[in-house]
Rosetta silent file (secondary structure, phi, psi, omega in degrees, C-alpha in Angstrom):
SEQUENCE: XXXXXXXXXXXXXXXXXXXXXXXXXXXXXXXXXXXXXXXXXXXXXXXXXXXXXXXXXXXXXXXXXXXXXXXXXXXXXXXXXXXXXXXXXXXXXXXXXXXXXXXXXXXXXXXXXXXXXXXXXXXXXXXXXXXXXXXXXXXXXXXXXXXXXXXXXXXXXXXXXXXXXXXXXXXXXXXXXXXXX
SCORE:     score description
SCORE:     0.000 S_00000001
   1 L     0.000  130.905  171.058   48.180  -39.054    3.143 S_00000001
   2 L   -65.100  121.955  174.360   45.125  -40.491    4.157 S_00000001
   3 L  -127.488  127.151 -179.323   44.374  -44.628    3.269 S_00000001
   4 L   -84.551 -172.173  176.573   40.933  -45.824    4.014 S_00000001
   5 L   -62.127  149.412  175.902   40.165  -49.566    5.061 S_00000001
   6 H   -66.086  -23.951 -163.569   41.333  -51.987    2.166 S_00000001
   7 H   -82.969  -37.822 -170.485   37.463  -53.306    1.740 S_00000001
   8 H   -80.145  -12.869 -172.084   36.418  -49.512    1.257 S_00000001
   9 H  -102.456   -7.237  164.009   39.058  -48.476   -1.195 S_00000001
  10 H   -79.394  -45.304  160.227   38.242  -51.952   -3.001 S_00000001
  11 H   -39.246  -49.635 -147.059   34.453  -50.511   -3.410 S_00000001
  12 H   -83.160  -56.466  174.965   35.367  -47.286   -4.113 S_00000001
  13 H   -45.208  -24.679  156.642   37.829  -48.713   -6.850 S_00000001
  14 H   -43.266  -46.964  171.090   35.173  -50.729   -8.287 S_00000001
  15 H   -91.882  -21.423  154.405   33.359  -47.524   -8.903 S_00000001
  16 H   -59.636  -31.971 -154.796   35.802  -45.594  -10.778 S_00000001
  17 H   -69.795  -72.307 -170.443   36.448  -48.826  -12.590 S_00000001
  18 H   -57.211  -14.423 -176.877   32.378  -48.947  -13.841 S_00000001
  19 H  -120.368   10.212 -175.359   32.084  -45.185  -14.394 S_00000001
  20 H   -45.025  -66.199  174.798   35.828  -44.574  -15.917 S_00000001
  21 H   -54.007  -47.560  154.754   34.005  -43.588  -19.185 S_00000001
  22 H   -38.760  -69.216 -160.000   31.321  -41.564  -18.220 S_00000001
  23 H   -58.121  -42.974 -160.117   33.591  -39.417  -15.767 S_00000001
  24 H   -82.764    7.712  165.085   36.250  -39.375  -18.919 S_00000001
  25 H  -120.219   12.075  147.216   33.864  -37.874  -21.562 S_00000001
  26 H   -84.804  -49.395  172.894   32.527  -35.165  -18.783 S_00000001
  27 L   -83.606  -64.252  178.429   36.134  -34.248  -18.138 S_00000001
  28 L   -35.069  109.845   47.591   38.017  -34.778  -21.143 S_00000001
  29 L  -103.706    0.723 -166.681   39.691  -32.807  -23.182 S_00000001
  30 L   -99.950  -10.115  161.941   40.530  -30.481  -20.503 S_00000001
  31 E  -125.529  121.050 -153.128   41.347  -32.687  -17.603 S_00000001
  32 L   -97.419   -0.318 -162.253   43.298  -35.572  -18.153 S_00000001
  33 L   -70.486  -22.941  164.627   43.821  -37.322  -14.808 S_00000001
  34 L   -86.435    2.446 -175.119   41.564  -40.421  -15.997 S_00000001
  35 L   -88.103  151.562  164.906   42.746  -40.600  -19.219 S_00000001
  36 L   -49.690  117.829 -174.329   45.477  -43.446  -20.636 S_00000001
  37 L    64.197   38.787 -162.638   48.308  -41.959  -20.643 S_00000001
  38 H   -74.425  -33.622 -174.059   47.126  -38.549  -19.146 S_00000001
  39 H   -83.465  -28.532  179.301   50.587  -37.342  -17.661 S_00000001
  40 H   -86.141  -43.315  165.438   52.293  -37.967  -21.135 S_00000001
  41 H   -56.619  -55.799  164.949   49.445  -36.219  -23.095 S_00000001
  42 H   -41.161  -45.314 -174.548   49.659  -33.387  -20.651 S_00000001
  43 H   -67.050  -45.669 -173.313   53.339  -33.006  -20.772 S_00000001
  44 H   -98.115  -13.639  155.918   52.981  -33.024  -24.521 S_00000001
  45 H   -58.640  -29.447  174.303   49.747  -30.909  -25.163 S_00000001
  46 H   -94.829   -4.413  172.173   51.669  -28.241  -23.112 S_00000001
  47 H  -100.931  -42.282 -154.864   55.278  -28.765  -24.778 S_00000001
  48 H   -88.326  -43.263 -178.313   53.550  -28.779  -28.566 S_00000001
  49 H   -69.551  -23.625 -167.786   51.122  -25.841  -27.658 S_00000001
  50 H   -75.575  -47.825 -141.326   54.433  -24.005  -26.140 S_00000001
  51 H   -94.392  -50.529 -172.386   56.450  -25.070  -29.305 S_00000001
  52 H   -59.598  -46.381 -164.248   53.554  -23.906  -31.955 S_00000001
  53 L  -143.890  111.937 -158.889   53.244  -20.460  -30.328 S_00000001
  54 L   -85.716  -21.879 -173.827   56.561  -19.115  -29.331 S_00000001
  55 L   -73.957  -10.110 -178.793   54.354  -15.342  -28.326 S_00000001
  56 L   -88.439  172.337  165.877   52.709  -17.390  -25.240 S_00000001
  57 E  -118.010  146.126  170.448   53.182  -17.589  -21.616 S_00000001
  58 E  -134.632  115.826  167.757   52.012  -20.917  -20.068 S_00000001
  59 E   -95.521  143.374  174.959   51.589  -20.525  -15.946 S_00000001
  60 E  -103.094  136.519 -150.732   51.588  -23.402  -14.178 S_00000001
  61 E  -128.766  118.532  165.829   48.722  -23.827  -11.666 S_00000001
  62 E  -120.251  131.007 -153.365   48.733  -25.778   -8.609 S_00000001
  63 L  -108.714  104.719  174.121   45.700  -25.647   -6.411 S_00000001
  64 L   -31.430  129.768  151.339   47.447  -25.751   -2.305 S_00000001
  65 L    53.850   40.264  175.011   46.187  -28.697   -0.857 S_00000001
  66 L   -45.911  -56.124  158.257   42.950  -29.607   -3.014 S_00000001
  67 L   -51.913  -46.162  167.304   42.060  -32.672   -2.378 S_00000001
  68 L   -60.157  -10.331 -175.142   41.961  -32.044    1.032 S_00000001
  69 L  -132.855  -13.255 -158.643   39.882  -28.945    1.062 S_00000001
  70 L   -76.528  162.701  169.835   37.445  -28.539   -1.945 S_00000001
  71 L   -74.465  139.298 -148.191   33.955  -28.781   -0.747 S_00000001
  72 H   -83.066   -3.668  158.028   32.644  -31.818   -0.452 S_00000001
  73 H   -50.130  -39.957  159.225   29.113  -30.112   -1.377 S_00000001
  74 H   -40.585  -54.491  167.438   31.192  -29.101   -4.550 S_00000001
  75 H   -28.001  -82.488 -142.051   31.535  -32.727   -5.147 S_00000001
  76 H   -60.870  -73.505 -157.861   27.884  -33.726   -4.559 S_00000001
  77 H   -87.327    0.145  157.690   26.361  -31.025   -7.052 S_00000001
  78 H   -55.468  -57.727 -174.763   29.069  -31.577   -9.579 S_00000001
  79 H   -60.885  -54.416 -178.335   27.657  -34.988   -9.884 S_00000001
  80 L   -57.898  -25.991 -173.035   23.668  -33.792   -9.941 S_00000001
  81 L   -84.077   -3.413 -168.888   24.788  -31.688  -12.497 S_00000001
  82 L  -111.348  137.520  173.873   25.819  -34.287  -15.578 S_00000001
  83 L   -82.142    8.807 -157.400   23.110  -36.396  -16.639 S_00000001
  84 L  -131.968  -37.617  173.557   25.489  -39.364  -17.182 S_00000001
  85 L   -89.375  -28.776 -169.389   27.382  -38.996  -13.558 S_00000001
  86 L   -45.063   -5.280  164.298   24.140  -37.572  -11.321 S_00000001
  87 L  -114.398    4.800 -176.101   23.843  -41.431   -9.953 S_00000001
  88 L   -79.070  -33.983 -144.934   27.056  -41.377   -8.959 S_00000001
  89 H   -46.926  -34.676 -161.267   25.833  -38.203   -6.607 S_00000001
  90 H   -64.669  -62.427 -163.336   23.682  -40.458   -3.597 S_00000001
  91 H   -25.363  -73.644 -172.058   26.951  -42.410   -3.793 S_00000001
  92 H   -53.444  -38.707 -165.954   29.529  -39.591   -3.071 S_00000001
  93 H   -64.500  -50.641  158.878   27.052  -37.814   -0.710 S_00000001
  94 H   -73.153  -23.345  166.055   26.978  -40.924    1.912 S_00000001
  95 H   -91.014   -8.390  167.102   30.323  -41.116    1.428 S_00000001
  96 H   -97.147  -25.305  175.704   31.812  -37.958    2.190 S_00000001
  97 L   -43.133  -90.523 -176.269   28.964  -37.012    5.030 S_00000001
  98 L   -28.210  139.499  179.081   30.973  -38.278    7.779 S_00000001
  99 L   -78.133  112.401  175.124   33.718  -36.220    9.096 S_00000001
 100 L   -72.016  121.285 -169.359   37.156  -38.144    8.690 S_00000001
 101 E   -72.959  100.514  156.313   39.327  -38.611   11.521 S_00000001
 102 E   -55.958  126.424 -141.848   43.183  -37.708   11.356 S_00000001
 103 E  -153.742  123.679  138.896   45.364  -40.268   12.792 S_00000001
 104 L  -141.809   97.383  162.894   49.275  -40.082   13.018 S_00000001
 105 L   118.185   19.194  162.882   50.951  -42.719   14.685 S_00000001
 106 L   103.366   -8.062 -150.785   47.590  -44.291   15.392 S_00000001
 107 L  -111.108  108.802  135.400   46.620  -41.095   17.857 S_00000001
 108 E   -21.130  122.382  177.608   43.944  -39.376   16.608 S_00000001
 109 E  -119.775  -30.203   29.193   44.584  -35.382   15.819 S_00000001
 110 E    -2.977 -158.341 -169.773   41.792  -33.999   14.211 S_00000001
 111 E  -162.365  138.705 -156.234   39.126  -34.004   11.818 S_00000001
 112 L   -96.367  123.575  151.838   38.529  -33.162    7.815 S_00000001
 113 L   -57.886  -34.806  165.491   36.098  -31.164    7.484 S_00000001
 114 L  -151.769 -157.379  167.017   36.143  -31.202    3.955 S_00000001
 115 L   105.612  138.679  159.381   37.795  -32.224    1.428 S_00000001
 116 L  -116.085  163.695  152.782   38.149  -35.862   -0.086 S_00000001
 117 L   -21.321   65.019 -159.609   40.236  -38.837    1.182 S_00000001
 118 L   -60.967  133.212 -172.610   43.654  -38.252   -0.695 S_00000001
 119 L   120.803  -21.675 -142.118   44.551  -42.556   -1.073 S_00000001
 120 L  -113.021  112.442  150.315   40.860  -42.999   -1.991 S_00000001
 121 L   -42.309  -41.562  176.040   40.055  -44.062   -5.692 S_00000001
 122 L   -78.509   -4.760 -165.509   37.516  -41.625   -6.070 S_00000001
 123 H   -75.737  -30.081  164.039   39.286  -38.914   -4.879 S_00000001
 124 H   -41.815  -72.304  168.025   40.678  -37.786   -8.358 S_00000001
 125 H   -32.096  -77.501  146.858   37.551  -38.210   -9.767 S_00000001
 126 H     0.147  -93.358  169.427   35.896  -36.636   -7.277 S_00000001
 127 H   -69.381  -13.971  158.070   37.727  -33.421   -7.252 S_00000001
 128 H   -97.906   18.131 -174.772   37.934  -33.091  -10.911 S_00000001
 129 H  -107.768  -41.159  176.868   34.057  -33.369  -11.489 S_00000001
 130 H   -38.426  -96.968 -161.070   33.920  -30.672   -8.403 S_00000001
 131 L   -64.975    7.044 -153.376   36.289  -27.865   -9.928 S_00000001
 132 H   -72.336  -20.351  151.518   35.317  -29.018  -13.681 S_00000001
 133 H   -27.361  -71.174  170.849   33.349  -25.966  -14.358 S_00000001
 134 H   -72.962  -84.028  154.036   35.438  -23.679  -13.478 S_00000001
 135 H    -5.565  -66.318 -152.234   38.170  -25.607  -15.853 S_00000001
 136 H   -67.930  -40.532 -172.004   36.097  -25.423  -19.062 S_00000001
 137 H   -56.368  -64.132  161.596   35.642  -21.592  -18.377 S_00000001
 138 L   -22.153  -35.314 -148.557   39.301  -21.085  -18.236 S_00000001
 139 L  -108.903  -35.817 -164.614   39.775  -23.033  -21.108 S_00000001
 140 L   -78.727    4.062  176.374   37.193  -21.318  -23.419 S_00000001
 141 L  -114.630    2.629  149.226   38.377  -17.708  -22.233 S_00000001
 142 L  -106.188   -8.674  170.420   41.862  -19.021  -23.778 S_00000001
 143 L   -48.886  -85.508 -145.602   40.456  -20.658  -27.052 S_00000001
 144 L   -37.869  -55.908  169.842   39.458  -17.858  -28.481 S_00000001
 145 L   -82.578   46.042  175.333   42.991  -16.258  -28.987 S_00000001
 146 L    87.839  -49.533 -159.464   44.906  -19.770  -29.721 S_00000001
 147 L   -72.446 -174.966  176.185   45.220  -20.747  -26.286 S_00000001
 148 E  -173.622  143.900  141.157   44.102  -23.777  -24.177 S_00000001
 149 E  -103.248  138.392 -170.618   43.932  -24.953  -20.183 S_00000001
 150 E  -146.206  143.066 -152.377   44.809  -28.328  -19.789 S_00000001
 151 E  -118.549  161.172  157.771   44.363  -30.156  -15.908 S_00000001
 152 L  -145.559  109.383  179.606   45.981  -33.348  -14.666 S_00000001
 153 L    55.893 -101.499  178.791   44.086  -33.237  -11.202 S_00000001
 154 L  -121.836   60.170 -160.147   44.889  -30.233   -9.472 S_00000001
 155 E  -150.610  102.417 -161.979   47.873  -29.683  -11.652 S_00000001
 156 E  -137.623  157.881  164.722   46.858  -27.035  -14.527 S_00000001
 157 E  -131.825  118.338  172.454   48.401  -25.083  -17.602 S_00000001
 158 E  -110.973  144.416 -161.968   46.894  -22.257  -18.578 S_00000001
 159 E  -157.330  145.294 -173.296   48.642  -21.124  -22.002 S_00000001
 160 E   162.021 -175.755  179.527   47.857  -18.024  -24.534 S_00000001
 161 L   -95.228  165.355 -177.126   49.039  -14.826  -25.232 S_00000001
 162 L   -54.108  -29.705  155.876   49.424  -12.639  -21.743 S_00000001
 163 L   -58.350  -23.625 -179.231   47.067  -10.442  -22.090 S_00000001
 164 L   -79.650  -68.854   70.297   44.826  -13.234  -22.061 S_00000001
 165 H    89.296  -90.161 -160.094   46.442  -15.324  -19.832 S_00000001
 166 H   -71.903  -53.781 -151.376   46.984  -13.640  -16.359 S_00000001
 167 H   -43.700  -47.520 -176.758   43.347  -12.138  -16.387 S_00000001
 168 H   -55.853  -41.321  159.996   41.643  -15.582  -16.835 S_00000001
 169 H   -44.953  -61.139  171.290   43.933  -17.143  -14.375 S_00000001
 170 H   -39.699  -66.272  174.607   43.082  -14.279  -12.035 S_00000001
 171 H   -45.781  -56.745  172.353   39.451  -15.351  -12.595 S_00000001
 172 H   -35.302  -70.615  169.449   39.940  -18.854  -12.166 S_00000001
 173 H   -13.397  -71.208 -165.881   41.541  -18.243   -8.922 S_00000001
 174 H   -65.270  -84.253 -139.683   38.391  -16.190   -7.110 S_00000001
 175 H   -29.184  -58.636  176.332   36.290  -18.461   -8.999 S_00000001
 176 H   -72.289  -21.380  170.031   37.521  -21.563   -7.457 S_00000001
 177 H   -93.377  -16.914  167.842   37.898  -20.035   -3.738 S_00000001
 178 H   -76.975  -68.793  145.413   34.637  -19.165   -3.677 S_00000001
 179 H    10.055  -95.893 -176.395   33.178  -22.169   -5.326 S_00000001
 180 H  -109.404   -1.984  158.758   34.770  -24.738   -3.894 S_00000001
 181 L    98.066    0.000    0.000   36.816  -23.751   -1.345 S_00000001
């Protein structure tokens, strides 16, 4: 895991801190990782939706290494795209330009190409305004029948009946490696 300088991760918390509402009514209801209590609402939107409709399947969706890989262009036009985050965008855009250096044991090894800062306050944020798109679709091609996708960063439930279910997932999948990376 990646930790940036203490001054810059005091900034960058500072800016989740001032935009926590905006990014949580652009994400919310289907991703929860900024919300109060978001891992116990998850846990229990997905136990109660499970418990209500005994005919579903709920797959569990974990996107390999996410933070570390979505594109950080993904980011950038996530943000231009909400009229209420779109000043965040200049922000993210100088901050993610620079390539970030991998260090273990002090010895440089590489370099991210993409990808946010996993350690980094923004990086939740970040990466759930990126993929967020792509979320809503998922969750409105499981509405329809009962169902719901529900995110807690790159941690997903997709839940419905099965017919429904794998296909959308399927979509999601492509959707997000092309996308984003």
């Amino acid at each position: 895991m990646g930790i940036k300088n203490s001054f810059i991760r005091t900034l960058h918390k500072e800016v989740v801190h001032d935009n926590r509402s905006a990014l949580r009514d652009y994400l919310e209801p289907q991703q929860l990782a900024l919300a109060p209590g978001g891992a116990a609402k998850l846990v229990h939107t997905v136990r109660m939706t499970m418990e209500e409709n005994p005919n579903f399947v709920c797959v569990c969706l974990d996107m390999k290494n996410a933070h570390n890989e979505v594109s950080r262009k993904s980011v950038v036009v996530g943000l231009e795209s909400q009229l209420t985050l779109r000043h965040l965008a200049l922000h993210a855009a100088t901050c993610l330009v620079p390539h970030h250096r991998l260090e273990a044991g002090g010895e440089a090894w590489g370099e991210a190409g993409q990808g946010v800062v996993q350690g980094d306050p923004e990086a939740s944020a970040l990466f759930c305004v990126a993929c967020h798109e792509e979320v809503k679709e998922l969750d409105k091609a499981l509405t329809g029948d009962g169902g719901k996708a529900v995110f807690g960063n790159d941690d997903g439930y997709a839940m419905g009946p099965p017919e429904v279910v794998f296909p959308a997932v399927e979509k999601f999948k492509s959707d997000i490696k092309a996308k984003h990376g």
